[in-house]
XYZ file of N, CA and C in Angstrom:
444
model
N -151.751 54.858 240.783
C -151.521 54.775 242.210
C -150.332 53.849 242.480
N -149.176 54.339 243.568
C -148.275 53.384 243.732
C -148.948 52.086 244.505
N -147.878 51.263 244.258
C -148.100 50.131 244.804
C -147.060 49.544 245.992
N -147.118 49.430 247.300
C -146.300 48.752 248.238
C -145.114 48.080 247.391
N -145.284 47.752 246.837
C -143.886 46.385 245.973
C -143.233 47.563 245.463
N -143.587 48.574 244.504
C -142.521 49.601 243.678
C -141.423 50.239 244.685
N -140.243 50.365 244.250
C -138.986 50.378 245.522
C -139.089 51.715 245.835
N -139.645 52.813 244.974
C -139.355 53.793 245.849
C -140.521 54.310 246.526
N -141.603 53.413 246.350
C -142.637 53.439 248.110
C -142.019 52.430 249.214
N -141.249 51.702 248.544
C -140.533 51.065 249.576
C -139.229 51.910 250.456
N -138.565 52.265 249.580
C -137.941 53.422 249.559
C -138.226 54.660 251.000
N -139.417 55.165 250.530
C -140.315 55.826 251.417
C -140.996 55.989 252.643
N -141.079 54.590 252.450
C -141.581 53.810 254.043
C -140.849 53.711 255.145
N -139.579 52.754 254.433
C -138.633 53.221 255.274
C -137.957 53.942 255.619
N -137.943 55.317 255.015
C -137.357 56.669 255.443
C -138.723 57.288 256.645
N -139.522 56.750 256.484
C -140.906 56.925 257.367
C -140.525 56.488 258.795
N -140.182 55.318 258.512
C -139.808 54.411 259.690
C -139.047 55.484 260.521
N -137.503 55.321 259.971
C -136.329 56.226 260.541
C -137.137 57.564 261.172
N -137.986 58.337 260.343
C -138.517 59.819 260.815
C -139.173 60.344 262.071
N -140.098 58.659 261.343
C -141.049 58.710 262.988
C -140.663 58.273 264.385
N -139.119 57.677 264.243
C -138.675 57.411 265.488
C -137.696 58.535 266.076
N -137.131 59.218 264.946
C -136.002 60.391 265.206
C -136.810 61.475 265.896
N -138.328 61.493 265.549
C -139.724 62.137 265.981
C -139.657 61.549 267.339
N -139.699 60.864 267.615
C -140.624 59.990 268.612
C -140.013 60.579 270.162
N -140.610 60.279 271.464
C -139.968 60.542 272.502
C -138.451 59.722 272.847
N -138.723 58.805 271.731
C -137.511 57.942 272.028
C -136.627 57.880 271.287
N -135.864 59.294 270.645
C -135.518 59.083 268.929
C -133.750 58.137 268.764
N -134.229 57.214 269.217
C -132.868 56.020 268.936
C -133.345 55.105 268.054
N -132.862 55.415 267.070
C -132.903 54.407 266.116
C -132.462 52.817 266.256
N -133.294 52.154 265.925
C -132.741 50.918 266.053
C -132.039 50.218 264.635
N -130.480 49.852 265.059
C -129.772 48.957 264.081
C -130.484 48.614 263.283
N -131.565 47.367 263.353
C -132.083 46.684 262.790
C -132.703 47.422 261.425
N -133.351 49.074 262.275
C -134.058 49.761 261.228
C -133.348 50.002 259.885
N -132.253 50.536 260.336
C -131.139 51.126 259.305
C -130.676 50.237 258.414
N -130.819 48.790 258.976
C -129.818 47.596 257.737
C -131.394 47.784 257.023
N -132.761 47.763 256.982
C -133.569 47.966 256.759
C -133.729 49.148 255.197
N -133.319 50.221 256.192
C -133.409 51.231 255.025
C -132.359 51.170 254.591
N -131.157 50.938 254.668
C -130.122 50.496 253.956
C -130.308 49.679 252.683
N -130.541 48.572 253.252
C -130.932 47.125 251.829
C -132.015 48.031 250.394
N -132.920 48.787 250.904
C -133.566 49.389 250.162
C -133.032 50.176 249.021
N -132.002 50.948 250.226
C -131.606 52.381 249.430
C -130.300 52.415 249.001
N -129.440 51.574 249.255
C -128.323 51.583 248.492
C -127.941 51.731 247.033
N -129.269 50.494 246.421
C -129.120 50.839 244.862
C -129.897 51.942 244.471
N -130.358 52.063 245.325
C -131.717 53.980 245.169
C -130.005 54.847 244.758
N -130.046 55.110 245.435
C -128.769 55.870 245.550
C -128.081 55.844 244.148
N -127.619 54.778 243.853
C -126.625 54.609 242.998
C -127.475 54.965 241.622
N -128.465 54.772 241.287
C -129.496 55.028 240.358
C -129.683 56.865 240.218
N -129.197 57.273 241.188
C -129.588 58.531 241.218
C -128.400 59.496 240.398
N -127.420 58.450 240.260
C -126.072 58.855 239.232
C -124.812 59.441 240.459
N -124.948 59.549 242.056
C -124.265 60.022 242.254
C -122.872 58.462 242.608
N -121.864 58.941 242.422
C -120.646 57.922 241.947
C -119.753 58.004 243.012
N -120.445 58.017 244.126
C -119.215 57.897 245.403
C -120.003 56.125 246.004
N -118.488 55.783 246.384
C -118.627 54.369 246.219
C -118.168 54.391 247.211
N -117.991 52.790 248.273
C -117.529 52.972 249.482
C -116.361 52.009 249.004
N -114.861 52.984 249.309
C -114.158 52.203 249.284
C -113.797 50.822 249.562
N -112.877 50.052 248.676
C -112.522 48.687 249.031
C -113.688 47.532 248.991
N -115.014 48.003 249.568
C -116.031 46.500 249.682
C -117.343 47.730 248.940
N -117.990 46.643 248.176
C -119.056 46.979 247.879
C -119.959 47.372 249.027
N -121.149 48.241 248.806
C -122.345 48.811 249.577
C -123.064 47.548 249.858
N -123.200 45.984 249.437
C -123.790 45.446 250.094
C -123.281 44.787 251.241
N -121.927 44.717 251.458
C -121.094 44.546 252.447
C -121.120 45.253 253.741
N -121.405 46.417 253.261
C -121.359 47.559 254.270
C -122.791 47.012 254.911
N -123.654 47.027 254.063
C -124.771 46.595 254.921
C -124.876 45.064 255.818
N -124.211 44.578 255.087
C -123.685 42.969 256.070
C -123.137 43.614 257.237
N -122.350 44.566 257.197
C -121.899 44.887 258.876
C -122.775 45.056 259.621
N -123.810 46.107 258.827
C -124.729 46.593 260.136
C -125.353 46.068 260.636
N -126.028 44.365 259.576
C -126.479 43.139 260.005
C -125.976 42.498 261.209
N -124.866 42.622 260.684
C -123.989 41.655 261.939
C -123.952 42.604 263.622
N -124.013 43.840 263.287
C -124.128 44.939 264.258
C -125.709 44.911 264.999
N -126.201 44.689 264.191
C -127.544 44.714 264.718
C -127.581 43.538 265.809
N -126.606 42.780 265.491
C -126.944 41.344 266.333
C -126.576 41.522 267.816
N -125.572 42.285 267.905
C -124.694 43.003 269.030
C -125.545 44.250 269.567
N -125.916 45.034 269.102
C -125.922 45.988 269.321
C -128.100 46.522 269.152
N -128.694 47.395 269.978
C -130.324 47.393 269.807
C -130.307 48.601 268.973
N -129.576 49.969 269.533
C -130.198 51.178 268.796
C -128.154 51.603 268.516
N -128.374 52.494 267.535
C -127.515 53.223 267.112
C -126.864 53.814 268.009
N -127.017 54.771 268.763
C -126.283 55.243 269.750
C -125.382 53.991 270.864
N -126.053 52.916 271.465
C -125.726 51.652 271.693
C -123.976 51.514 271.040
N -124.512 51.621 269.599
C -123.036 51.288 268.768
C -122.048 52.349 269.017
N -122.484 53.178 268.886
C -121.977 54.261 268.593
C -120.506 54.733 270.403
N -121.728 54.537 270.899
C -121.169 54.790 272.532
C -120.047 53.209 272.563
N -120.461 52.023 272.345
C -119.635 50.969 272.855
C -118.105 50.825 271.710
N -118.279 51.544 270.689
C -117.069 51.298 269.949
C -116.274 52.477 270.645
N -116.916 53.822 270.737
C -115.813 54.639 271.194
C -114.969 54.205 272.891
N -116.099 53.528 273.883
C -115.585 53.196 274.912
C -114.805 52.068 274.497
N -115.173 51.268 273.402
C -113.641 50.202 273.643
C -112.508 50.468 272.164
N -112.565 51.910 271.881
C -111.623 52.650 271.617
C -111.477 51.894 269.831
N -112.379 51.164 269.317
C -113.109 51.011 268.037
C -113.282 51.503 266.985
N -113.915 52.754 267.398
C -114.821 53.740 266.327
C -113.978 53.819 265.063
N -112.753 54.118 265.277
C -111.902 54.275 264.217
C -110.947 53.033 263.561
N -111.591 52.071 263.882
C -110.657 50.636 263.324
C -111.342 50.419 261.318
N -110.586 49.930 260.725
C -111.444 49.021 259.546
C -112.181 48.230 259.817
N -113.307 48.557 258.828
C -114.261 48.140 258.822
C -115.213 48.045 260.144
N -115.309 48.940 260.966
C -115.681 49.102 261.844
C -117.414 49.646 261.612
N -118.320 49.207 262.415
C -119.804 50.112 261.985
C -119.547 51.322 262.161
N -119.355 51.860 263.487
C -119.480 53.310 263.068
C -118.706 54.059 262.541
N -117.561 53.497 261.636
C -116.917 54.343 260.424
C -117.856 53.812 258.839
N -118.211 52.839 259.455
C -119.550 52.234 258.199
C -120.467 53.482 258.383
N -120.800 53.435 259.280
C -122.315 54.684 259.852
C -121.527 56.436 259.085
N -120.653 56.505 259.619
C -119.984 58.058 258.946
C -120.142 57.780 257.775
N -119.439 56.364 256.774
C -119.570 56.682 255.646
C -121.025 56.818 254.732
N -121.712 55.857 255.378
C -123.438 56.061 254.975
C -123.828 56.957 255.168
N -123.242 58.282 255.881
C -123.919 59.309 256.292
C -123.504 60.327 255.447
N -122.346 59.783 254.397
C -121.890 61.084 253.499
C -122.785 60.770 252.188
N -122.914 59.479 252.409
C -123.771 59.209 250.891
C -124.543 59.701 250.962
N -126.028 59.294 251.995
C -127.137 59.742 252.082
C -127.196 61.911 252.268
N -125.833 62.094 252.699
C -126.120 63.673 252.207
C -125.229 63.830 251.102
N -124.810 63.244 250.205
C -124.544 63.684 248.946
C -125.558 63.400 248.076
N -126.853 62.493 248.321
C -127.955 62.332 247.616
C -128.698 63.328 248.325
N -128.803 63.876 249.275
C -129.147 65.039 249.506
C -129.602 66.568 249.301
N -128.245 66.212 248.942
C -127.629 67.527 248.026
C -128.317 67.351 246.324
N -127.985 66.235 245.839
C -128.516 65.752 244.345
C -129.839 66.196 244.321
N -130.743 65.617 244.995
C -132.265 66.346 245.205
C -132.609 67.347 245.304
N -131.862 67.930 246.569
C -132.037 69.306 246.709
C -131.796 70.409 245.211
N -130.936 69.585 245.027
C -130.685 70.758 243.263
C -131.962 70.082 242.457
N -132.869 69.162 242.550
C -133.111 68.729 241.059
C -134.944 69.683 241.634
N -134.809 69.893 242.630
C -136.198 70.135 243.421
C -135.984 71.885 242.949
N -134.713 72.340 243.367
C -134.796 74.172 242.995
C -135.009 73.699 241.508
N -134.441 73.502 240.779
C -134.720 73.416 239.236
C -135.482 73.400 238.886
N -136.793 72.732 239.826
C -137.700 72.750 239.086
C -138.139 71.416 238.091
N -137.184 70.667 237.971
C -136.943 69.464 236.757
C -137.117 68.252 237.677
N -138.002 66.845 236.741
C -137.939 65.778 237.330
C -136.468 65.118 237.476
N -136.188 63.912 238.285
C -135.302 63.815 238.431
C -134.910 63.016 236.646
N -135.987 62.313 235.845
C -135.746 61.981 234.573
C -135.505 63.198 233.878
N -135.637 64.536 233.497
C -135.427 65.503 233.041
C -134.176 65.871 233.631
N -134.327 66.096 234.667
C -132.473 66.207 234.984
C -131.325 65.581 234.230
N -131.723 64.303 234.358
C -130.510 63.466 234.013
C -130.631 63.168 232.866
N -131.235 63.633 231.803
C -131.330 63.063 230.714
C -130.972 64.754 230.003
N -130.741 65.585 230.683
C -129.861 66.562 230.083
C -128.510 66.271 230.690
N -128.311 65.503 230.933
C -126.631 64.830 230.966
C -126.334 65.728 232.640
N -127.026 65.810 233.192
C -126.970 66.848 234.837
C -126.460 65.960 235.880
N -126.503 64.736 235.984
C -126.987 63.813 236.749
C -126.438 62.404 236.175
N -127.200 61.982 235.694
C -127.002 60.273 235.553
C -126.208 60.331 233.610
N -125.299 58.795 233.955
C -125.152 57.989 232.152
C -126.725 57.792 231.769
N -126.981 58.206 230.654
C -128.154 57.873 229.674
C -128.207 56.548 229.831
N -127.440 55.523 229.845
C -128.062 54.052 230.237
C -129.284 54.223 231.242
N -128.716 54.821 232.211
C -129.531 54.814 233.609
C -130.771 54.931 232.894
N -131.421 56.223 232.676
C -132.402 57.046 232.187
C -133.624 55.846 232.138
N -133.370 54.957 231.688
C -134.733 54.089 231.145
C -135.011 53.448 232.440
N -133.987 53.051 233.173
C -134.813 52.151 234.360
C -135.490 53.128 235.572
N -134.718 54.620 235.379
C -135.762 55.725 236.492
C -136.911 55.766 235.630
N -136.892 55.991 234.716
C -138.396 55.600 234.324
C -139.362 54.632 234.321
N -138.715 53.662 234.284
C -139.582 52.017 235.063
C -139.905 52.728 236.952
N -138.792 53.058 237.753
C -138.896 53.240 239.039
C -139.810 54.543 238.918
N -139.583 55.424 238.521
C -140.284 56.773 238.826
C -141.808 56.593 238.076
N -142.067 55.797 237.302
C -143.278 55.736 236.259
C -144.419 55.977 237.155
N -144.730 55.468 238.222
C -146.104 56.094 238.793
C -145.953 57.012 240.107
N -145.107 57.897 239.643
C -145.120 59.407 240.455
C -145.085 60.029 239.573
């Protein structure tokens, strides 16, 4: 049985979080949520072998923005609407060119799943036919994946 502490029920939860509010009558995500599932899933991600990196600053940086965004800003749209009205959106290092780029990762891991799910193959069977991840990886999805 998983356990709350293993990262990808942590992982999980907070994709729960995000679902049930995108669900909800009120589906605005709040900042706060996202640096949330962010901190979680960044190294999820990277574990998963896919190798798009966010230019120039590391992924924990990126999530320092949204921190700092969160402080400014309650729900996503919030951000989203006040950078384009003060003509923003498109500056460096800006959140919501942070937000576009988190949004290509999370559907290029997307996509990664989606293939490992038609296959048929765990995601350790995947990548350990060289599909997916460096064979380094291989041993620590098996520490993470071990009780699913």
């Amino acid at each position: 049985m998983a356990t709350r502490d293993n990262p990808v029920r942590k992982l999980a939860d907070s994709l729960q979080v995000l679902a049930d509010t995108v669900n909800s009558d009120n589906p605005h995500i709040k900042v706060s949520d996202l640096v949330q599932f962010c901190r979680i899933s960044y190294t999820a991600i990277f574990y998963f072998g896919i190798t798009v990196k966010f230019p120039d600053l590391d992924p924990q940086t990126k999530v320092d923005h949204f921190l700092e965004a969160s402080k400014k800003y309650d729900t996503i749209q919030d951000l989203v609407e006040s950078e384009i009205k003060n003509g923003t959106a498109r500056d460096k290092g800006s959140p919501c060119r942070t937000l576009a780029r988190f949004r290509r990762v999370i559907d290029l891991a997307r996509e990664v799943l989606e293939k490992i799910l038609a296959s048929g193959s765990s995601v350790i069977e995947y990548s350990s036919n060289g599909k997916l991840l460096h064979p380094a990886i291989i041993q620590d999805l098996e520490f993470y994946f071990a009780e699913y």
